[in-house]
Coordinates of C-alpha atoms in Angstrom, one line a residue:
M1 CA -14.6 -35.1 8.7
T2 CA -16.8 -37.1 6.1
E3 CA -20.2 -35.6 6.8
L4 CA -21.5 -32.0 5.9
S5 CA -21.8 -30.0 9.0
H6 CA -24.6 -27.9 7.5
V7 CA -26.8 -30.8 6.9
D8 CA -28.7 -32.8 9.3
Q9 CA -29.7 -36.6 9.5
E10 CA -32.8 -36.1 7.6
G11 CA -30.8 -34.0 4.7
R12 CA -31.8 -30.4 5.7
A13 CA -30.2 -27.5 6.0
R14 CA -29.3 -26.3 9.4
M15 CA -27.1 -23.8 11.6
V16 CA -24.5 -25.9 13.3
D17 CA -25.0 -25.5 17.0
V18 CA -21.6 -24.2 18.4
S19 CA -22.7 -23.5 22.0
A20 CA -20.6 -26.1 23.4
K21 CA -17.3 -24.9 21.5
A22 CA -14.8 -22.9 23.6
D23 CA -13.8 -19.6 22.4
T24 CA -10.2 -19.7 20.8
T25 CA -8.3 -17.1 18.6
R26 CA -9.3 -17.8 15.0
V27 CA -7.5 -16.5 11.8
A28 CA -8.3 -17.0 8.3
V29 CA -6.6 -15.8 5.0
A30 CA -8.2 -16.0 1.8
A31 CA -7.0 -14.8 -1.7
G32 CA -8.3 -14.1 -5.4
A33 CA -7.2 -12.0 -8.5
L34 CA -9.1 -9.9 -10.8
H35 CA -7.5 -10.7 -14.2
T36 CA -7.5 -7.8 -16.5
T37 CA -5.5 -5.8 -18.7
A38 CA -2.1 -4.1 -18.6
E39 CA -3.7 -0.9 -19.4
V40 CA -6.2 -1.5 -16.4
V41 CA -3.6 -2.2 -14.0
A42 CA -1.1 0.9 -15.0
L43 CA -4.7 3.1 -14.5
V44 CA -5.2 1.3 -11.1
R45 CA -1.7 2.0 -9.8
A46 CA -1.7 5.6 -11.1
D47 CA -5.2 6.2 -9.7
D48 CA -6.2 7.5 -13.0
L49 CA -9.4 5.7 -13.7
P50 CA -12.6 7.6 -14.2
K51 CA -13.7 6.3 -10.8
A52 CA -11.1 7.3 -8.5
D53 CA -9.7 5.7 -5.2
V54 CA -10.3 2.1 -6.6
L55 CA -8.1 0.3 -4.1
S56 CA -9.7 2.3 -1.3
T57 CA -13.1 1.7 -2.3
A58 CA -12.4 -2.0 -2.8
R59 CA -10.7 -2.3 0.5
I60 CA -13.4 -0.9 2.1
A61 CA -15.9 -3.0 0.3
G62 CA -14.2 -6.0 1.4
I63 CA -13.9 -5.1 4.7
A64 CA -17.8 -4.5 4.7
G65 CA -18.5 -7.4 3.1
A66 CA -16.7 -9.6 5.8
K67 CA -19.0 -7.9 8.5
K68 CA -21.9 -8.7 6.6
T69 CA -21.2 -12.6 5.9
S70 CA -23.7 -13.9 7.9
E71 CA -26.6 -11.8 6.3
L72 CA -25.2 -13.1 2.8
I73 CA -24.7 -16.7 3.5
P74 CA -27.6 -18.0 5.4
L75 CA -26.2 -20.6 7.3
C76 CA -23.1 -18.8 9.0
H77 CA -22.9 -17.7 12.3
Q78 CA -22.7 -13.9 13.6
L79 CA -19.3 -13.3 14.4
A80 CA -17.7 -10.2 16.7
L81 CA -14.7 -9.6 13.8
S82 CA -11.8 -8.2 15.8
S83 CA -9.8 -7.7 12.7
V84 CA -10.5 -7.5 8.8
K85 CA -7.5 -6.6 6.6
V86 CA -7.7 -6.6 2.7
E87 CA -4.3 -6.1 0.7
F88 CA -3.7 -5.8 -2.9
G89 CA -0.8 -6.5 -5.2
F90 CA -0.3 -6.2 -8.7
T91 CA 1.1 -8.4 -11.8
E92 CA 1.4 -7.3 -15.5
T93 CA -2.4 -8.4 -16.0
A94 CA -3.8 -8.8 -12.5
I95 CA -4.6 -7.3 -9.3
T96 CA -4.2 -9.5 -6.5
I97 CA -6.6 -9.6 -3.6
E98 CA -5.7 -11.1 0.0
A99 CA -7.9 -11.0 2.7
T100 CA -7.0 -11.9 6.5
A101 CA -10.2 -12.0 9.0
K102 CA -9.5 -12.5 12.8
T103 CA -12.0 -13.1 16.0
K104 CA -12.1 -14.8 19.3
G105 CA -14.9 -17.1 19.5
P106 CA -16.6 -20.8 18.7
T107 CA -16.2 -21.1 15.2
G108 CA -14.1 -20.0 12.5
V109 CA -13.8 -16.9 9.7
E110 CA -12.9 -18.8 6.8
M111 CA -16.4 -17.5 4.9
E112 CA -15.7 -14.0 6.2
A113 CA -12.3 -13.8 4.6
L114 CA -13.3 -15.2 1.6
T115 CA -16.3 -12.9 1.8
A116 CA -13.7 -9.9 1.6
V117 CA -11.9 -11.4 -1.3
A118 CA -14.9 -11.7 -3.3
V119 CA -16.7 -8.6 -2.5
A120 CA -13.5 -6.6 -2.9
G121 CA -12.9 -8.4 -6.4
L122 CA -16.6 -7.4 -7.8
T123 CA -16.0 -3.8 -6.5
L124 CA -12.6 -3.6 -8.5
H125 CA -14.8 -5.3 -11.5
D126 CA -17.3 -2.3 -11.0
M127 CA -14.3 0.1 -11.0
V128 CA -12.6 -1.1 -14.0
K129 CA -15.5 -2.1 -16.3
A130 CA -15.9 1.3 -18.2
V131 CA -12.3 0.4 -19.4
D132 CA -12.1 -3.6 -19.4
P133 CA -15.7 -5.2 -19.4
A134 CA -14.1 -8.6 -19.7
A135 CA -12.4 -8.5 -16.4
T136 CA -12.5 -11.8 -14.7
L137 CA -12.6 -12.4 -11.0
D138 CA -11.2 -16.0 -10.1
G139 CA -9.2 -18.2 -7.9
V140 CA -11.2 -17.1 -4.7
R141 CA -9.9 -19.7 -2.0
L142 CA -9.0 -20.1 1.4
L143 CA -5.0 -20.3 1.7
T144 CA -4.7 -20.8 5.6
K145 CA -6.9 -21.0 8.7
E146 CA -5.8 -21.1 12.7
G147 CA -7.8 -21.8 15.8
G148 CA -10.2 -24.3 17.4
K149 CA -9.6 -27.9 17.8
R150 CA -7.9 -28.5 14.5
G151 CA -5.4 -25.7 14.8
H152 CA -3.4 -24.9 11.9
W153 CA -4.7 -25.7 8.5
Q154 CA -3.2 -25.1 5.1
R155 CA -4.7 -25.5 1.8
P156 CA -3.6 -29.1 0.5
G157 CA -1.1 -29.2 -2.3
E158 CA -0.2 -25.6 -2.1
S159 CA 2.3 -24.0 -0.1
T160 CA 2.6 -20.5 1.4
A161 CA 5.1 -20.1 -1.2
D162 CA 2.9 -21.5 -3.9
A163 CA 0.1 -19.2 -2.7
E164 CA 1.6 -16.3 -3.8
T165 CA 2.2 -17.3 -7.2
T166 CA -0.9 -19.2 -8.1
V167 CA -2.1 -16.0 -9.9
P168 CA -0.1 -14.8 -12.8
V169 CA 3.1 -13.1 -12.4
V170 CA 5.1 -10.7 -14.3
E171 CA 6.7 -12.6 -17.3
Q172 CA 10.2 -13.0 -16.7
D173 CA 13.3 -14.3 -18.8
E174 CA 14.0 -17.9 -18.4
N175 CA 17.2 -17.4 -16.5
P176 CA 17.3 -19.2 -13.1
D177 CA 18.7 -16.1 -11.5
D178 CA 15.8 -14.1 -11.8
A179 CA 13.3 -17.1 -11.0
D180 CA 11.5 -15.5 -8.0
R181 CA 10.4 -11.8 -8.5
S182 CA 8.1 -11.5 -5.3
A183 CA 8.6 -8.7 -2.8
V184 CA 6.6 -7.2 0.3
V185 CA 6.6 -3.7 1.2
L186 CA 6.1 -3.4 5.0
V187 CA 5.3 -0.1 6.7
A188 CA 5.9 0.6 10.3
S189 CA 4.0 3.7 11.3
T190 CA 1.5 4.0 14.1
G191 CA 0.1 7.1 12.5
V192 CA -0.5 5.7 8.8
A193 CA -2.1 2.5 10.8
A194 CA -4.5 4.6 12.4
G195 CA -5.2 6.5 9.6
T196 CA -4.1 10.1 10.9
R197 CA -1.2 10.1 8.7
V198 CA -0.8 9.7 4.8
D199 CA 1.9 6.9 3.9
T200 CA 4.6 8.8 1.8
T201 CA 7.1 5.9 1.4
G202 CA 5.1 2.4 1.0
P203 CA 3.7 3.4 -2.5
V204 CA 7.1 4.8 -3.7
L205 CA 8.8 1.2 -2.8
V206 CA 5.7 -0.6 -4.5
E207 CA 6.0 1.3 -7.6
W208 CA 9.8 1.2 -7.9
L209 CA 10.1 -2.5 -7.2
A210 CA 7.0 -3.2 -9.7
G211 CA 9.2 -1.0 -12.5
L212 CA 11.5 -3.6 -11.7
G213 CA 9.7 -6.8 -12.7
F214 CA 8.7 -7.6 -8.9
S215 CA 5.2 -9.0 -8.1
V216 CA 4.8 -6.8 -5.2
R217 CA 2.3 -7.4 -1.8
G218 CA 1.7 -4.3 -0.2
P219 CA 2.0 -1.9 1.4
L220 CA 1.5 -3.8 4.3
V221 CA 0.9 -1.3 7.2
Y222 CA 1.4 -1.8 10.9
A223 CA 1.6 0.3 14.1
D224 CA 5.0 0.4 15.4
A225 CA 4.1 -2.0 18.3
E226 CA 2.8 -4.7 15.9
I227 CA 5.8 -4.6 13.6
A228 CA 6.8 -8.1 14.5
V229 CA 3.4 -9.3 13.7
G230 CA 4.0 -7.5 10.6
L231 CA 7.2 -9.4 9.7
A232 CA 5.5 -12.6 10.2
D233 CA 2.6 -11.2 7.9
A234 CA 5.5 -10.4 5.2
L235 CA 7.4 -13.4 5.4
R236 CA 4.3 -15.7 5.3
F237 CA 4.7 -16.6 1.5
A238 CA 8.2 -16.7 1.8
P239 CA 9.0 -13.8 -0.6
A240 CA 12.4 -13.0 -2.4
L241 CA 12.6 -9.6 -0.9
V242 CA 10.9 -7.9 2.0
I243 CA 11.6 -4.0 2.5
S244 CA 10.4 -2.3 5.6
T245 CA 10.1 1.3 6.0
G246 CA 9.8 3.4 9.2
G247 CA 10.3 2.4 13.0
T248 CA 14.1 2.6 12.8
G249 CA 15.2 5.6 14.8
A250 CA 16.1 6.2 18.5
S251 CA 12.4 6.5 20.0
P252 CA 11.1 4.2 22.5
T253 CA 8.5 3.1 20.0
D254 CA 10.7 2.4 17.3
A255 CA 11.4 -1.5 17.0
T256 CA 11.8 -2.4 13.7
P257 CA 15.3 -3.5 14.1
E258 CA 14.9 -5.7 17.0
A259 CA 11.6 -7.6 15.1
T260 CA 13.9 -7.9 11.9
L261 CA 16.7 -9.2 14.1
A262 CA 14.9 -12.0 15.7
V263 CA 13.6 -13.4 12.3
L264 CA 17.2 -13.1 10.6
D265 CA 19.4 -16.4 10.1
R266 CA 22.2 -14.1 8.6
E267 CA 23.0 -10.5 8.7
L268 CA 23.9 -8.3 5.7
P269 CA 25.7 -5.8 7.5
G270 CA 27.2 -3.8 4.6
V271 CA 24.1 -3.4 3.0
A272 CA 22.8 -1.4 5.8
E273 CA 25.9 0.4 6.5
A274 CA 26.0 1.6 2.8
I275 CA 22.3 3.2 3.3
R276 CA 23.3 5.0 6.3
Q277 CA 26.3 6.3 4.9
R278 CA 24.7 7.8 1.6
G279 CA 22.0 9.1 3.8
T280 CA 24.3 10.9 6.4
A281 CA 26.5 12.3 3.2
K282 CA 23.7 14.7 2.9
F283 CA 21.8 14.5 6.2
P284 CA 24.1 14.0 9.1
L285 CA 20.8 12.7 11.3
A286 CA 20.4 9.7 9.1
A287 CA 23.4 8.2 11.4
L288 CA 20.6 7.7 13.7
S289 CA 18.8 5.3 11.9
R290 CA 19.3 1.6 13.2
G291 CA 18.0 -0.5 10.3
V292 CA 19.5 -3.6 9.8
A293 CA 19.5 -5.9 6.6
G294 CA 20.1 -10.0 6.4
L295 CA 18.7 -13.4 5.3
A296 CA 15.3 -15.0 6.7
G297 CA 15.6 -18.5 5.1
R298 CA 15.8 -17.5 1.6
S299 CA 13.9 -14.2 1.9
V300 CA 16.5 -10.9 1.9
I301 CA 14.9 -8.2 4.5
V302 CA 16.2 -4.7 4.4
N303 CA 15.0 -2.0 6.9
L304 CA 14.7 1.5 5.4
P305 CA 13.9 4.8 7.4
G306 CA 10.3 6.0 7.3
S307 CA 11.0 9.3 5.5
P308 CA 10.9 9.8 1.7
G309 CA 14.4 10.7 1.6
G310 CA 15.8 7.6 3.5
V311 CA 13.4 5.3 1.2
K312 CA 15.0 7.2 -1.9
D313 CA 18.5 6.7 -0.4
G314 CA 17.8 3.0 0.1
I315 CA 16.5 2.8 -3.8
A316 CA 19.8 4.1 -4.9
V317 CA 22.0 1.6 -2.7
L318 CA 19.8 -1.4 -3.5
E319 CA 19.0 -1.2 -7.1
P320 CA 22.2 -1.9 -8.5
L321 CA 22.9 -4.9 -5.7
L322 CA 19.3 -6.6 -6.0
D323 CA 19.9 -8.8 -9.0
H324 CA 23.1 -9.9 -8.0
L325 CA 22.0 -10.3 -4.2
L326 CA 18.9 -12.3 -4.9
A327 CA 21.0 -14.5 -7.5
Q328 CA 23.3 -15.4 -4.9
V329 CA 20.7 -16.0 -2.2
A330 CA 18.9 -18.5 -4.5
G331 CA 22.0 -20.4 -4.9
G332 CA 22.8 -18.7 -8.4
G333 CA 25.1 -15.8 -9.3
A334 CA 28.6 -15.3 -9.3
H335 CA 30.5 -14.7 -6.4
D336 CA 33.5 -12.8 -7.5
N337 CA 34.5 -9.8 -5.2
T338 CA 31.7 -11.1 -2.6

Protein backbone atom coordinates (compact mmCIF):
# COMPACT_ATOMS: atom_id res chain seq x y z
CA MET A 1 0.00 0.00 0.00
CA THR A 2 1.47 3.37 -1.09
CA GLU A 3 -1.45 5.67 -0.22
CA LEU A 4 -2.90 6.71 3.11
CA SER A 5 -6.30 5.06 3.44
CA HIS A 6 -7.81 7.81 5.58
CA VAL A 7 -6.98 10.64 3.18
CA ASP A 8 -9.05 11.30 0.04
CA GLN A 9 -7.75 12.50 -3.34
CA GLU A 10 -8.05 16.11 -2.21
CA GLY A 11 -6.06 15.52 0.95
CA ARG A 12 -9.00 15.61 3.34
CA ALA A 13 -9.50 13.17 6.19
CA ARG A 14 -12.16 10.55 5.57
CA MET A 15 -13.60 7.39 7.05
CA VAL A 16 -12.91 4.46 4.74
CA ASP A 17 -16.02 2.87 3.23
CA VAL A 18 -15.81 -0.82 4.16
CA SER A 19 -19.30 -1.80 3.04
CA ALA A 20 -17.98 -3.86 0.11
CA LYS A 21 -15.52 -5.85 2.24
CA ALA A 22 -16.31 -9.38 3.34
CA ASP A 23 -16.75 -10.21 7.00
CA THR A 24 -13.84 -12.30 8.23
CA THR A 25 -12.50 -13.20 11.66
CA ARG A 26 -9.92 -10.59 12.58
CA VAL A 27 -7.45 -10.67 15.46
CA ALA A 28 -4.83 -8.13 16.48
CA VAL A 29 -2.19 -8.28 19.22
CA ALA A 30 -0.48 -5.20 20.62
CA ALA A 31 2.04 -4.70 23.40
CA GLY A 32 3.73 -2.05 25.51
CA ALA A 33 5.37 -1.56 28.89
CA LEU A 34 5.26 0.74 31.89
CA HIS A 35 8.83 1.32 32.98
CA THR A 36 9.11 2.10 36.66
CA THR A 37 11.19 1.10 39.68
CA ALA A 38 11.85 -2.30 41.20
CA GLU A 39 10.02 -1.06 44.31
CA VAL A 40 6.85 -0.34 42.32
CA VAL A 41 6.99 -3.71 40.55
CA ALA A 42 7.27 -5.44 43.93
CA LEU A 43 4.36 -3.41 45.35
CA VAL A 44 2.13 -4.17 42.35
CA ARG A 45 2.90 -7.87 42.50
CA ALA A 46 2.14 -7.89 46.23
CA ASP A 47 -1.01 -5.78 45.70
CA ASP A 48 0.38 -3.38 48.31
CA LEU A 49 -0.06 0.05 46.73
CA PRO A 50 -2.28 2.75 48.28
CA LYS A 51 -4.61 2.24 45.30
CA ALA A 52 -5.34 -1.47 45.52
CA ASP A 53 -6.28 -3.97 42.79
CA VAL A 54 -3.85 -2.33 40.38
CA LEU A 55 -3.79 -4.97 37.66
CA SER A 56 -7.52 -5.67 37.83
CA THR A 57 -8.27 -1.96 37.47
CA ALA A 58 -5.84 -1.58 34.55
CA ARG A 59 -7.23 -4.67 32.83
CA ILE A 60 -10.80 -3.38 33.04
CA ALA A 61 -9.67 0.04 31.81
CA GLY A 62 -7.89 -1.52 28.83
CA ILE A 63 -10.96 -3.54 27.86
CA ALA A 64 -13.19 -0.48 28.22
CA GLY A 65 -10.74 1.56 26.15
CA ALA A 66 -10.83 -0.98 23.33
CA LYS A 67 -14.62 -0.83 23.29
CA LYS A 68 -14.55 2.96 23.03
CA THR A 69 -11.86 3.22 20.35
CA SER A 70 -14.20 4.70 17.73
CA GLU A 71 -15.14 7.46 20.18
CA LEU A 72 -11.52 8.31 20.92
CA ILE A 73 -10.05 8.06 17.41
CA PRO A 74 -12.36 9.87 15.00
CA LEU A 75 -11.88 7.87 11.79
CA CYS A 76 -12.15 4.40 13.36
CA HIS A 77 -15.23 2.31 12.66
CA GLN A 78 -17.51 1.08 15.40
CA LEU A 79 -16.85 -2.63 15.79
CA ALA A 80 -18.70 -5.41 17.54
CA LEU A 81 -15.80 -6.84 19.49
CA SER A 82 -16.14 -10.53 20.24
CA SER A 83 -13.18 -10.64 22.63
CA VAL A 84 -10.66 -8.34 24.30
CA LYS A 85 -7.93 -9.76 26.52
CA VAL A 86 -5.44 -7.66 28.48
CA GLU A 87 -2.54 -9.48 30.14
CA PHE A 88 0.38 -8.35 32.27
CA GLY A 89 3.85 -9.62 32.98
CA PHE A 90 6.76 -8.42 35.08
CA THR A 91 10.41 -7.72 34.60
CA GLU A 92 12.69 -6.28 37.26
CA THR A 93 11.70 -2.67 36.49
CA ALA A 94 8.69 -2.87 34.18
CA ILE A 95 5.14 -4.07 33.93
CA THR A 96 4.56 -5.47 30.45
CA ILE A 97 1.17 -5.18 28.78
CA GLU A 98 -0.28 -7.25 25.97
CA ALA A 99 -3.76 -6.89 24.49
CA THR A 100 -5.55 -9.15 22.03
CA ALA A 101 -8.69 -7.91 20.27
CA LYS A 102 -10.95 -10.06 18.12
CA THR A 103 -13.98 -9.42 15.93
CA LYS A 104 -15.76 -10.76 12.88
CA GLY A 105 -16.33 -7.96 10.43
CA PRO A 106 -15.16 -6.01 7.38
CA THR A 107 -12.26 -4.15 9.00
CA GLY A 108 -9.43 -4.86 11.39
CA VAL A 109 -9.05 -4.44 15.15
CA GLU A 110 -5.49 -3.09 15.29
CA MET A 111 -6.56 0.21 16.81
CA GLU A 112 -8.67 -1.52 19.43
CA ALA A 113 -5.71 -3.64 20.56
CA LEU A 114 -3.40 -0.61 20.61
CA THR A 115 -5.94 1.48 22.50
CA ALA A 116 -6.35 -1.29 25.07
CA VAL A 117 -2.59 -1.31 25.70
CA ALA A 118 -2.40 2.49 25.89
CA VAL A 119 -5.35 2.89 28.26
CA ALA A 120 -4.23 0.00 30.47
CA GLY A 121 -0.76 1.52 30.61
CA LEU A 122 -2.06 4.99 31.47
CA THR A 123 -4.19 3.44 34.20
CA LEU A 124 -1.13 1.68 35.59
CA HIS A 125 0.64 5.05 35.59
CA ASP A 126 -2.23 6.60 37.51
CA MET A 127 -2.17 3.77 40.03
CA VAL A 128 1.59 3.96 40.71
CA LYS A 129 2.26 7.69 40.36
CA ALA A 130 2.13 8.27 44.11
CA VAL A 131 5.20 6.06 44.46
CA ASP A 132 6.89 6.75 41.10
CA PRO A 133 5.70 9.89 39.28
CA ALA A 134 8.52 9.36 36.76
CA ALA A 135 7.11 6.07 35.42
CA THR A 136 7.15 5.93 31.63
CA LEU A 137 4.75 4.21 29.24
CA ASP A 138 6.43 3.29 25.96
CA GLY A 139 6.86 0.67 23.28
CA VAL A 140 3.15 0.67 22.39
CA ARG A 141 3.11 -1.22 19.11
CA LEU A 142 1.20 -3.71 16.99
CA LEU A 143 2.73 -7.19 17.04
CA THR A 144 0.50 -9.23 14.75
CA LYS A 145 -2.84 -9.16 12.98
CA GLU A 146 -4.93 -11.78 11.23
CA GLY A 147 -7.85 -11.62 8.81
CA GLY A 148 -8.95 -9.74 5.73
CA LYS A 149 -7.50 -10.15 2.28
CA ARG A 150 -3.93 -9.65 3.53
CA GLY A 151 -4.23 -12.54 5.99
CA HIS A 152 -1.38 -12.76 8.51
CA TRP A 153 0.82 -9.74 9.24
CA GLN A 154 3.71 -9.70 11.69
CA ARG A 155 5.70 -6.69 12.80
CA PRO A 156 8.64 -6.31 10.36
CA GLY A 157 12.02 -6.94 11.87
CA GLU A 158 10.54 -8.35 15.04
CA SER A 159 9.89 -12.06 15.32
CA THR A 160 7.33 -13.29 17.78
CA ALA A 161 10.18 -14.43 19.99
CA ASP A 162 11.68 -10.92 19.82
CA ALA A 163 8.34 -9.37 20.70
CA GLU A 164 8.43 -10.89 24.14
CA THR A 165 11.87 -9.46 24.89
CA THR A 166 11.67 -5.96 23.42
CA VAL A 167 10.86 -4.69 26.91
CA PRO A 168 13.64 -5.04 29.47
CA VAL A 169 14.02 -8.45 31.06
CA VAL A 170 15.58 -9.38 34.35
CA GLU A 171 19.33 -9.10 34.16
CA GLN A 172 21.04 -12.49 33.93
CA ASP A 173 24.61 -13.60 34.27
CA GLU A 174 26.40 -13.79 30.94
CA ASN A 175 26.02 -17.55 30.86
CA PRO A 176 24.54 -18.89 27.61
CA ASP A 177 22.80 -21.64 29.57
CA ASP A 178 20.69 -18.95 31.30
CA ALA A 179 20.12 -16.72 28.26
CA ASP A 180 16.41 -17.41 27.84
CA ARG A 181 14.44 -17.05 31.06
CA SER A 182 11.01 -16.41 29.56
CA ALA A 183 8.03 -18.30 30.92
CA VAL A 184 4.26 -18.43 30.53
CA VAL A 185 1.77 -19.60 33.14
CA LEU A 186 -1.44 -21.06 31.69
CA VAL A 187 -4.54 -21.81 33.75
CA ALA A 188 -7.21 -24.22 32.51
CA SER A 189 -10.38 -23.49 34.48
CA THR A 190 -13.86 -22.87 33.19
CA GLY A 191 -14.85 -21.35 36.54
CA VAL A 192 -11.92 -18.94 36.72
CA ALA A 193 -12.44 -17.94 33.08
CA ALA A 194 -16.11 -17.21 33.84
CA GLY A 195 -15.25 -15.25 36.96
CA THR A 196 -17.08 -17.64 39.31
CA ARG A 197 -13.94 -19.04 40.93
CA VAL A 198 -10.73 -17.50 42.27
CA ASP A 199 -7.47 -18.57 40.65
CA THR A 200 -5.46 -20.13 43.48
CA THR A 201 -2.70 -21.67 41.36
CA GLY A 202 -1.67 -19.31 38.54
CA PRO A 203 -0.45 -16.46 40.78
CA VAL A 204 1.56 -18.94 42.88
CA LEU A 205 3.40 -20.15 39.78
CA VAL A 206 4.00 -16.60 38.55
CA GLU A 207 5.50 -15.59 41.89
CA TRP A 208 7.69 -18.70 42.03
CA LEU A 209 9.03 -18.27 38.50
CA ALA A 210 9.68 -14.56 38.94
CA GLY A 211 11.61 -15.39 42.09
CA LEU A 212 13.83 -17.66 39.98
CA GLY A 213 14.59 -14.79 37.60
CA PHE A 214 12.10 -15.58 34.84
CA SER A 215 10.29 -12.93 32.85
CA VAL A 216 6.74 -14.24 33.26
CA ARG A 217 3.71 -13.78 31.04
CA GLY A 218 0.34 -14.59 32.56
CA PRO A 219 -1.45 -16.20 34.18
CA LEU A 220 -3.34 -16.75 30.94
CA VAL A 221 -6.75 -18.13 31.90
CA TYR A 222 -8.80 -20.26 29.51
CA ALA A 223 -11.90 -22.39 29.94
CA ASP A 224 -11.23 -26.13 29.76
CA ALA A 225 -12.83 -26.36 26.31
CA GLU A 226 -10.52 -23.60 25.02
CA ILE A 227 -7.24 -24.92 26.40
CA ALA A 228 -5.87 -25.75 22.92
CA VAL A 229 -6.31 -22.07 22.03
CA GLY A 230 -4.63 -21.18 25.30
CA LEU A 231 -1.61 -23.32 24.49
CA ALA A 232 -1.29 -21.68 21.09
CA ASP A 233 -1.44 -18.32 22.85
CA ALA A 234 1.18 -19.39 25.39
CA LEU A 235 3.54 -20.62 22.67
CA ARG A 236 3.09 -17.60 20.43
CA PHE A 237 6.34 -15.96 21.55
CA ALA A 238 8.28 -19.24 21.81
CA PRO A 239 9.03 -18.97 25.56
CA ALA A 240 11.58 -21.19 27.21
CA LEU A 241 8.97 -22.60 29.58
CA VAL A 242 5.19 -23.04 29.68
CA ILE A 243 3.61 -24.35 32.87
CA SER A 244 -0.08 -25.15 32.80
CA THR A 245 -2.29 -25.84 35.78
CA GLY A 246 -5.66 -27.55 35.68
CA GLY A 247 -7.55 -29.80 33.30
CA THR A 248 -5.45 -32.91 33.95
CA GLY A 249 -8.03 -35.13 35.65
CA ALA A 250 -10.41 -37.80 34.38
CA SER A 251 -13.43 -35.54 33.94
CA PRO A 252 -14.88 -35.42 30.38
CA THR A 253 -14.04 -31.70 30.29
CA ASP A 254 -10.37 -32.16 31.29
CA ALA A 255 -8.51 -31.76 28.02
CA THR A 256 -5.12 -30.27 28.92
CA PRO A 257 -3.04 -33.45 28.31
CA GLU A 258 -4.61 -34.06 24.90
CA ALA A 259 -4.10 -30.44 23.84
CA THR A 260 -0.51 -30.57 25.06
CA LEU A 261 0.32 -33.84 23.30
CA ALA A 262 -0.97 -32.31 20.06
CA VAL A 263 1.77 -29.65 20.12
CA LEU A 264 4.66 -31.67 21.57
CA ASP A 265 7.58 -32.80 19.42
CA ARG A 266 9.05 -34.97 22.19
CA GLU A 267 7.78 -36.09 25.59
CA LEU A 268 9.59 -35.90 28.92
CA PRO A 269 7.75 -38.75 30.67
CA GLY A 270 10.07 -38.82 33.67
CA VAL A 271 9.16 -35.25 34.64
CA ALA A 272 5.41 -35.91 34.60
CA GLU A 273 5.83 -39.19 36.47
CA ALA A 274 8.00 -37.59 39.16
CA ILE A 275 5.29 -35.00 39.79
CA ARG A 276 2.64 -37.73 40.04
CA GLN A 277 4.75 -39.82 42.40
CA ARG A 278 5.39 -36.90 44.72
CA GLY A 279 1.66 -36.19 44.85
CA THR A 280 0.56 -39.79 45.44
CA ALA A 281 3.00 -40.16 48.33
CA LYS A 282 0.74 -37.80 50.30
CA PHE A 283 -2.57 -37.97 48.45
CA PRO A 284 -3.43 -41.21 46.62
CA LEU A 285 -5.94 -39.51 44.32
CA ALA A 286 -3.04 -37.58 42.74
CA ALA A 287 -2.47 -40.74 40.69
CA LEU A 288 -5.51 -39.71 38.63
CA SER A 289 -3.65 -36.75 37.17
CA ARG A 290 -2.94 -37.32 33.48
CA GLY A 291 -0.53 -34.41 33.13
CA VAL A 292 2.26 -34.66 30.58
CA ALA A 293 5.54 -32.85 29.93
CA GLY A 294 7.63 -32.39 26.83
CA LEU A 295 9.14 -30.12 24.20
CA ALA A 296 7.39 -28.03 21.57
CA GLY A 297 10.32 -26.77 19.54
CA ARG A 298 12.59 -25.30 22.21
CA SER A 299 9.74 -24.58 24.60
CA VAL A 300 9.39 -26.88 27.60
CA ILE A 301 5.76 -27.56 28.53
CA VAL A 302 4.75 -29.05 31.87
CA ASN A 303 1.17 -29.83 32.95
CA LEU A 304 0.40 -29.48 36.67
CA PRO A 305 -2.86 -30.35 38.45
CA GLY A 306 -5.28 -27.53 39.19
CA SER A 307 -4.98 -27.71 42.98
CA PRO A 308 -2.65 -25.72 45.27
CA GLY A 309 -1.21 -29.01 46.56
CA GLY A 310 -0.57 -30.28 43.04
CA VAL A 311 1.17 -27.06 42.12
CA LYS A 312 3.28 -27.24 45.27
CA ASP A 313 4.34 -30.77 44.33
CA GLY A 314 5.16 -29.62 40.80
CA ILE A 315 7.30 -26.77 42.07
CA ALA A 316 9.21 -29.13 44.37
CA VAL A 317 9.99 -31.46 41.47
CA LEU A 318 10.75 -28.81 38.87
CA GLU A 319 12.90 -26.37 40.82
CA PRO A 320 16.05 -28.53 40.96
CA LEU A 321 15.58 -29.61 37.32
CA LEU A 322 14.77 -26.38 35.51
CA ASP A 323 18.19 -24.81 34.96
CA HIS A 324 19.74 -28.04 33.71
CA LEU A 325 16.70 -28.89 31.56
CA LEU A 326 16.48 -25.48 29.91
CA ALA A 327 20.22 -25.43 29.31
CA GLN A 328 20.04 -28.79 27.54
CA VAL A 329 17.07 -27.71 25.40
CA ALA A 330 18.97 -24.57 24.42
CA GLY A 331 21.90 -26.73 23.30
CA GLY A 332 24.15 -26.27 26.33
CA GLY A 333 24.56 -27.83 29.74
CA ALA A 334 26.16 -31.10 30.77
CA HIS A 335 24.63 -34.38 29.59
CA ASP A 336 26.04 -36.66 32.29
CA ASN A 337 23.46 -39.10 33.70
CA THR A 338 20.75 -37.85 31.34
